[in-house]
Amino acid sequence: IERGLVGSGVPLRSSCQRAFDAAASDLARVQGDAAGQVAAAMAIVVGGDERARLTQPATADGPAFDLYLRGQAAWGRGAGADPLSLRRASALFEQALARDSTLVDAWSALARAQSQLYRGFRQDPATAARAREAVERARALAPGSAPALRAEAAYLRLVASDNAAVVDLVTRAGPSAAGDATLLTLLA
């Protein structure tokens, strides 16, 4: 972790390293621990609610989280827009959700993958419906969260073809959307 500090007009640099030793089945907990330590190392002031959200594991089901991560890798975290990558990723997200139906990040990723698949390759009602279901589930589980906003913005842009609604969504989201590169690319 590196951070730049400005003192007396002179940029300073500091860095730190931390090792994490955990079983592969505990990656979700490690991710939460790492987020908390990164915030602390970078001297970021994080309020109690936000700190709890950052350090809370996405799921207690390690294999579900592994399937989600494998889904992310299968489509290059959203960059792999070919139909095979999108179908492979969607299948892995579905498997993750079969294990843990509360994994918001997997619902969001499924909505985005299905929306991309619909827009680019398979404009059938079933694909659009599955994308919409995933959006609704992400919003129900974590209203206003970055993953839910990403899911809804992807659906609005890629399935509903409603760019004005995407702009409205991001505008209403305010600061929670301002630093989210994935969400902001959906405005382009």
PDB file of C-alpha atoms in Angstrom:
ATOM      1  CA  ILE A   1       0.000   0.000   0.000  1.00  0.00           C
ATOM      2  CA  GLU A   2       1.435   3.341  -0.882  1.00  0.00           C
ATOM      3  CA  ARG A   3       0.119   6.755  -0.060  1.00  0.00           C
ATOM      4  CA  GLY A   4       1.350  10.207  -0.902  1.00  0.00           C
ATOM      5  CA  LEU A   5       1.516  12.865   1.802  1.00  0.00           C
ATOM      6  CA  VAL A   6       1.993  16.549   1.286  1.00  0.00           C
ATOM      7  CA  GLY A   7       3.811  18.411   4.017  1.00  0.00           C
ATOM      8  CA  SER A   8       5.432  21.809   3.572  1.00  0.00           C
ATOM      9  CA  GLY A   9       4.804  21.538  -0.172  1.00  0.00           C
ATOM     10  CA  VAL A  10       6.996  18.426  -0.487  1.00  0.00           C
ATOM     11  CA  PRO A  11       5.360  15.182  -1.553  1.00  0.00           C
ATOM     12  CA  LEU A  12       6.288  12.323   0.758  1.00  0.00           C
ATOM     13  CA  ARG A  13       5.684   8.643   0.218  1.00  0.00           C
ATOM     14  CA  SER A  14       5.094   5.884   2.689  1.00  0.00           C
ATOM     15  CA  SER A  15       4.237   2.262   2.217  1.00  0.00           C
ATOM     16  CA  CYS A  16       3.398  -0.787   4.246  1.00  0.00           C
ATOM     17  CA  GLN A  17       2.930  -4.482   3.694  1.00  0.00           C
ATOM     18  CA  ARG A  18       0.692  -6.954   5.449  1.00  0.00           C
ATOM     19  CA  ALA A  19       0.509 -10.706   5.007  1.00  0.00           C
ATOM     20  CA  PHE A  20      -2.764 -12.567   5.318  1.00  0.00           C
ATOM     21  CA  ASP A  21      -2.713 -16.204   6.268  1.00  0.00           C
ATOM     22  CA  ALA A  22      -6.061 -17.940   5.810  1.00  0.00           C
ATOM     23  CA  ALA A  23      -7.651 -20.934   4.182  1.00  0.00           C
ATOM     24  CA  ALA A  24      -8.962 -20.461   0.654  1.00  0.00           C
ATOM     25  CA  SER A  25     -12.464 -21.063   1.988  1.00  0.00           C
ATOM     26  CA  ASP A  26     -12.122 -17.920   4.130  1.00  0.00           C
ATOM     27  CA  LEU A  27     -11.350 -15.435   1.343  1.00  0.00           C
ATOM     28  CA  ALA A  28     -14.445 -13.336   2.036  1.00  0.00           C
ATOM     29  CA  ARG A  29     -13.288 -12.669   5.625  1.00  0.00           C
ATOM     30  CA  VAL A  30      -9.759 -11.890   4.450  1.00  0.00           C
ATOM     31  CA  GLN A  31     -11.131  -9.388   1.933  1.00  0.00           C
ATOM     32  CA  GLY A  32     -12.997  -7.592   4.722  1.00  0.00           C
ATOM     33  CA  ASP A  33      -9.942  -7.606   6.995  1.00  0.00           C
ATOM     34  CA  ALA A  34      -7.798  -6.262   4.170  1.00  0.00           C
ATOM     35  CA  ALA A  35     -10.244  -3.419   3.452  1.00  0.00           C
ATOM     36  CA  GLY A  36     -10.143  -2.347   7.088  1.00  0.00           C
ATOM     37  CA  GLN A  37      -6.360  -2.486   7.209  1.00  0.00           C
ATOM     38  CA  VAL A  38      -5.995  -0.575   3.934  1.00  0.00           C
ATOM     39  CA  ALA A  39      -8.241   2.187   5.262  1.00  0.00           C
ATOM     40  CA  ALA A  40      -6.221   2.320   8.476  1.00  0.00           C
ATOM     41  CA  ALA A  41      -2.853   2.269   6.667  1.00  0.00           C
ATOM     42  CA  MET A  42      -3.927   5.078   4.374  1.00  0.00           C
ATOM     43  CA  ALA A  43      -5.243   7.053   7.347  1.00  0.00           C
ATOM     44  CA  ILE A  44      -8.683   7.268   5.799  1.00  0.00           C
ATOM     45  CA  VAL A  45     -11.295   8.472   8.226  1.00  0.00           C
ATOM     46  CA  VAL A  46     -14.165   6.042   7.992  1.00  0.00           C
ATOM     47  CA  GLY A  47     -17.305   6.332  10.117  1.00  0.00           C
ATOM     48  CA  GLY A  48     -18.665   3.448  12.165  1.00  0.00           C
ATOM     49  CA  ASP A  49     -21.381   2.375   9.720  1.00  0.00           C
ATOM     50  CA  GLU A  50     -19.056   2.615   6.734  1.00  0.00           C
ATOM     51  CA  ARG A  51     -16.248   0.774   8.578  1.00  0.00           C
ATOM     52  CA  ALA A  52     -18.693  -2.031   9.455  1.00  0.00           C
ATOM     53  CA  ARG A  53     -19.757  -2.273   5.806  1.00  0.00           C
ATOM     54  CA  LEU A  54     -16.138  -2.329   4.583  1.00  0.00           C
ATOM     55  CA  THR A  55     -15.009  -5.040   6.961  1.00  0.00           C
ATOM     56  CA  GLN A  56     -18.125  -7.235   6.822  1.00  0.00           C
ATOM     57  CA  PRO A  57     -17.491 -10.309   4.675  1.00  0.00           C
ATOM     58  CA  ALA A  58     -19.611 -10.494   1.530  1.00  0.00           C
ATOM     59  CA  THR A  59     -20.657 -13.998   2.566  1.00  0.00           C
ATOM     60  CA  ALA A  60     -19.903 -16.596   5.209  1.00  0.00           C
ATOM     61  CA  ASP A  61     -19.936 -19.277   2.497  1.00  0.00           C
ATOM     62  CA  GLY A  62     -16.357 -19.567   1.235  1.00  0.00           C
ATOM     63  CA  PRO A  63     -17.191 -21.777  -1.769  1.00  0.00           C
ATOM     64  CA  ALA A  64     -19.928 -19.316  -2.831  1.00  0.00           C
ATOM     65  CA  PHE A  65     -17.424 -16.467  -2.713  1.00  0.00           C
ATOM     66  CA  ASP A  66     -14.928 -18.573  -4.679  1.00  0.00           C
ATOM     67  CA  LEU A  67     -17.549 -19.203  -7.377  1.00  0.00           C
ATOM     68  CA  TYR A  68     -18.283 -15.462  -7.498  1.00  0.00           C
ATOM     69  CA  LEU A  69     -14.559 -14.681  -7.902  1.00  0.00           C
ATOM     70  CA  ARG A  70     -14.237 -17.337 -10.602  1.00  0.00           C
ATOM     71  CA  GLY A  71     -17.199 -15.718 -12.378  1.00  0.00           C
ATOM     72  CA  GLN A  72     -15.461 -12.353 -12.200  1.00  0.00           C
ATOM     73  CA  ALA A  73     -12.320 -13.891 -13.670  1.00  0.00           C
ATOM     74  CA  ALA A  74     -14.299 -15.625 -16.432  1.00  0.00           C
ATOM     75  CA  TRP A  75     -15.430 -12.317 -17.878  1.00  0.00           C
ATOM     76  CA  GLY A  76     -12.437 -10.212 -16.903  1.00  0.00           C
ATOM     77  CA  ARG A  77     -14.446  -8.307 -14.238  1.00  0.00           C
ATOM     78  CA  GLY A  78     -16.784  -7.058 -16.954  1.00  0.00           C
ATOM     79  CA  ALA A  79     -14.247  -6.483 -19.714  1.00  0.00           C
ATOM     80  CA  GLY A  80     -14.863  -9.821 -21.464  1.00  0.00           C
ATOM     81  CA  ALA A  81     -17.878  -9.010 -23.594  1.00  0.00           C
ATOM     82  CA  ASP A  82     -17.872 -12.079 -25.825  1.00  0.00           C
ATOM     83  CA  PRO A  83     -20.861 -14.436 -25.500  1.00  0.00           C
ATOM     84  CA  LEU A  84     -18.838 -17.405 -24.234  1.00  0.00           C
ATOM     85  CA  SER A  85     -17.266 -15.363 -21.397  1.00  0.00           C
ATOM     86  CA  LEU A  86     -20.623 -13.845 -20.474  1.00  0.00           C
ATOM     87  CA  ARG A  87     -22.374 -17.243 -20.379  1.00  0.00           C
ATOM     88  CA  ARG A  88     -19.517 -18.829 -18.409  1.00  0.00           C
ATOM     89  CA  ALA A  89     -19.500 -15.967 -15.897  1.00  0.00           C
ATOM     90  CA  SER A  90     -23.299 -16.029 -15.579  1.00  0.00           C
ATOM     91  CA  ALA A  91     -23.235 -19.762 -14.852  1.00  0.00           C
ATOM     92  CA  LEU A  92     -20.633 -19.258 -12.103  1.00  0.00           C
ATOM     93  CA  PHE A  93     -22.618 -16.374 -10.580  1.00  0.00           C
ATOM     94  CA  GLU A  94     -25.736 -18.579 -10.627  1.00  0.00           C
ATOM     95  CA  GLN A  95     -23.800 -21.344  -8.836  1.00  0.00           C
ATOM     96  CA  ALA A  96     -22.584 -18.856  -6.215  1.00  0.00           C
ATOM     97  CA  LEU A  97     -26.149 -17.658  -5.687  1.00  0.00           C
ATOM     98  CA  ALA A  98     -27.422 -21.232  -5.370  1.00  0.00           C
ATOM     99  CA  ARG A  99     -25.086 -21.537  -2.378  1.00  0.00           C
ATOM    100  CA  ASP A 100     -25.757 -18.061  -0.922  1.00  0.00           C
ATOM    101  CA  SER A 101     -28.752 -16.161  -2.246  1.00  0.00           C
ATOM    102  CA  THR A 102     -27.754 -13.053  -0.249  1.00  0.00           C
ATOM    103  CA  LEU A 103     -24.451 -12.444  -2.054  1.00  0.00           C
ATOM    104  CA  VAL A 104     -25.193  -8.949  -3.398  1.00  0.00           C
ATOM    105  CA  ASP A 105     -22.024  -8.735  -5.491  1.00  0.00           C
ATOM    106  CA  ALA A 106     -22.997 -11.911  -7.340  1.00  0.00           C
ATOM    107  CA  TRP A 107     -26.513 -10.586  -8.017  1.00  0.00           C
ATOM    108  CA  SER A 108     -25.001  -7.367  -9.340  1.00  0.00           C
ATOM    109  CA  ALA A 109     -22.482  -9.179 -11.524  1.00  0.00           C
ATOM    110  CA  LEU A 110     -25.197 -11.512 -12.845  1.00  0.00           C
ATOM    111  CA  ALA A 111     -27.375  -8.513 -13.757  1.00  0.00           C
ATOM    112  CA  ARG A 112     -24.474  -6.851 -15.565  1.00  0.00           C
ATOM    113  CA  ALA A 113     -23.426 -10.025 -17.406  1.00  0.00           C
ATOM    114  CA  GLN A 114     -26.993 -10.813 -18.484  1.00  0.00           C
ATOM    115  CA  SER A 115     -27.511  -7.194 -19.566  1.00  0.00           C
ATOM    116  CA  GLN A 116     -24.350  -7.316 -21.699  1.00  0.00           C
ATOM    117  CA  LEU A 117     -25.381 -10.656 -23.144  1.00  0.00           C
ATOM    118  CA  TYR A 118     -28.812  -9.249 -24.011  1.00  0.00           C
ATOM    119  CA  ARG A 119     -27.484  -6.076 -25.628  1.00  0.00           C
ATOM    120  CA  GLY A 120     -24.707  -7.653 -27.634  1.00  0.00           C
ATOM    121  CA  PHE A 121     -25.744 -11.170 -28.494  1.00  0.00           C
ATOM    122  CA  ARG A 122     -29.082 -12.526 -27.307  1.00  0.00           C
ATOM    123  CA  GLN A 123     -32.008 -10.126 -27.307  1.00  0.00           C
ATOM    124  CA  ASP A 124     -34.544 -12.552 -25.986  1.00  0.00           C
ATOM    125  CA  PRO A 125     -37.104 -11.929 -23.240  1.00  0.00           C
ATOM    126  CA  ALA A 126     -35.661 -14.607 -20.918  1.00  0.00           C
ATOM    127  CA  THR A 127     -32.223 -12.946 -20.820  1.00  0.00           C
ATOM    128  CA  ALA A 128     -33.789  -9.525 -20.180  1.00  0.00           C
ATOM    129  CA  ALA A 129     -36.019 -11.000 -17.477  1.00  0.00           C
ATOM    130  CA  ARG A 130     -33.097 -12.690 -15.694  1.00  0.00           C
ATOM    131  CA  ALA A 131     -31.131  -9.436 -15.783  1.00  0.00           C
ATOM    132  CA  ARG A 132     -34.117  -7.600 -14.299  1.00  0.00           C
ATOM    133  CA  GLU A 133     -34.607 -10.235 -11.575  1.00  0.00           C
ATOM    134  CA  ALA A 134     -30.948  -9.915 -10.597  1.00  0.00           C
ATOM    135  CA  VAL A 135     -31.251  -6.104 -10.425  1.00  0.00           C
ATOM    136  CA  GLU A 136     -34.332  -6.353  -8.209  1.00  0.00           C
ATOM    137  CA  ARG A 137     -32.649  -8.845  -5.889  1.00  0.00           C
ATOM    138  CA  ALA A 138     -29.493  -6.703  -5.556  1.00  0.00           C
ATOM    139  CA  ARG A 139     -31.636  -3.636  -4.780  1.00  0.00           C
ATOM    140  CA  ALA A 140     -33.736  -5.549  -2.241  1.00  0.00           C
ATOM    141  CA  LEU A 141     -30.658  -6.867  -0.430  1.00  0.00           C
ATOM    142  CA  ALA A 142     -28.629  -3.636  -0.460  1.00  0.00           C
ATOM    143  CA  PRO A 143     -30.657  -0.602  -1.528  1.00  0.00           C
ATOM    144  CA  GLY A 144     -28.493   2.277  -2.697  1.00  0.00           C
ATOM    145  CA  SER A 145     -25.283   0.246  -2.518  1.00  0.00           C
ATOM    146  CA  ALA A 146     -22.662   0.481  -5.256  1.00  0.00           C
ATOM    147  CA  PRO A 147     -23.330  -3.100  -6.461  1.00  0.00           C
ATOM    148  CA  ALA A 148     -27.078  -2.448  -6.676  1.00  0.00           C
ATOM    149  CA  LEU A 149     -26.490   0.829  -8.516  1.00  0.00           C
ATOM    150  CA  ARG A 150     -24.110  -0.882 -10.977  1.00  0.00           C
ATOM    151  CA  ALA A 151     -26.688  -3.588 -11.662  1.00  0.00           C
ATOM    152  CA  GLU A 152     -29.505  -1.134 -12.243  1.00  0.00           C
ATOM    153  CA  ALA A 153     -27.409   1.200 -14.414  1.00  0.00           C
ATOM    154  CA  ALA A 154     -26.282  -1.694 -16.615  1.00  0.00           C
ATOM    155  CA  TYR A 155     -29.863  -2.879 -17.032  1.00  0.00           C
ATOM    156  CA  LEU A 156     -31.157   0.608 -17.840  1.00  0.00           C
ATOM    157  CA  ARG A 157     -28.434   1.260 -20.399  1.00  0.00           C
ATOM    158  CA  LEU A 158     -28.048  -2.142 -22.026  1.00  0.00           C
ATOM    159  CA  VAL A 159     -31.523  -3.682 -21.828  1.00  0.00           C
ATOM    160  CA  ALA A 160     -33.938  -0.766 -21.480  1.00  0.00           C
ATOM    161  CA  SER A 161     -31.763   1.526 -23.668  1.00  0.00           C
ATOM    162  CA  ASP A 162     -32.625   4.405 -21.345  1.00  0.00           C
ATOM    163  CA  ASN A 163     -29.501   6.541 -20.978  1.00  0.00           C
ATOM    164  CA  ALA A 164     -31.469   9.408 -19.398  1.00  0.00           C
ATOM    165  CA  ALA A 165     -32.538   7.045 -16.602  1.00  0.00           C
ATOM    166  CA  VAL A 166     -28.878   6.064 -16.046  1.00  0.00           C
ATOM    167  CA  VAL A 167     -27.897   9.732 -15.702  1.00  0.00           C
ATOM    168  CA  ASP A 168     -30.801  10.264 -13.293  1.00  0.00           C
ATOM    169  CA  LEU A 169     -29.809   7.199 -11.254  1.00  0.00           C
ATOM    170  CA  VAL A 170     -26.191   8.321 -10.930  1.00  0.00           C
ATOM    171  CA  THR A 171     -27.256  11.885 -10.109  1.00  0.00           C
ATOM    172  CA  ARG A 172     -29.617  10.693  -7.380  1.00  0.00           C
ATOM    173  CA  ALA A 173     -26.930   8.367  -5.986  1.00  0.00           C
ATOM    174  CA  GLY A 174     -24.695  11.389  -5.406  1.00  0.00           C
ATOM    175  CA  PRO A 175     -21.436  10.802  -3.542  1.00  0.00           C
ATOM    176  CA  SER A 176     -21.891   7.028  -3.393  1.00  0.00           C
ATOM    177  CA  ALA A 177     -21.584   6.936  -7.201  1.00  0.00           C
ATOM    178  CA  ALA A 178     -18.915   9.582  -7.679  1.00  0.00           C
ATOM    179  CA  GLY A 179     -15.929   7.289  -7.155  1.00  0.00           C
ATOM    180  CA  ASP A 180     -17.302   4.138  -8.784  1.00  0.00           C
ATOM    181  CA  ALA A 181     -15.494   3.715 -12.108  1.00  0.00           C
ATOM    182  CA  THR A 182     -17.712   0.816 -13.217  1.00  0.00           C
ATOM    183  CA  LEU A 183     -20.839   2.842 -12.628  1.00  0.00           C
ATOM    184  CA  LEU A 184     -19.434   5.953 -14.288  1.00  0.00           C
ATOM    185  CA  THR A 185     -18.458   4.023 -17.448  1.00  0.00           C
ATOM    186  CA  LEU A 186     -22.123   3.179 -17.907  1.00  0.00           C
ATOM    187  CA  LEU A 187     -22.723   6.893 -18.481  1.00  0.00           C
ATOM    188  CA  ALA A 188     -20.513   6.850 -21.584  1.00  0.00           C
TER     189      ALA A 188
END
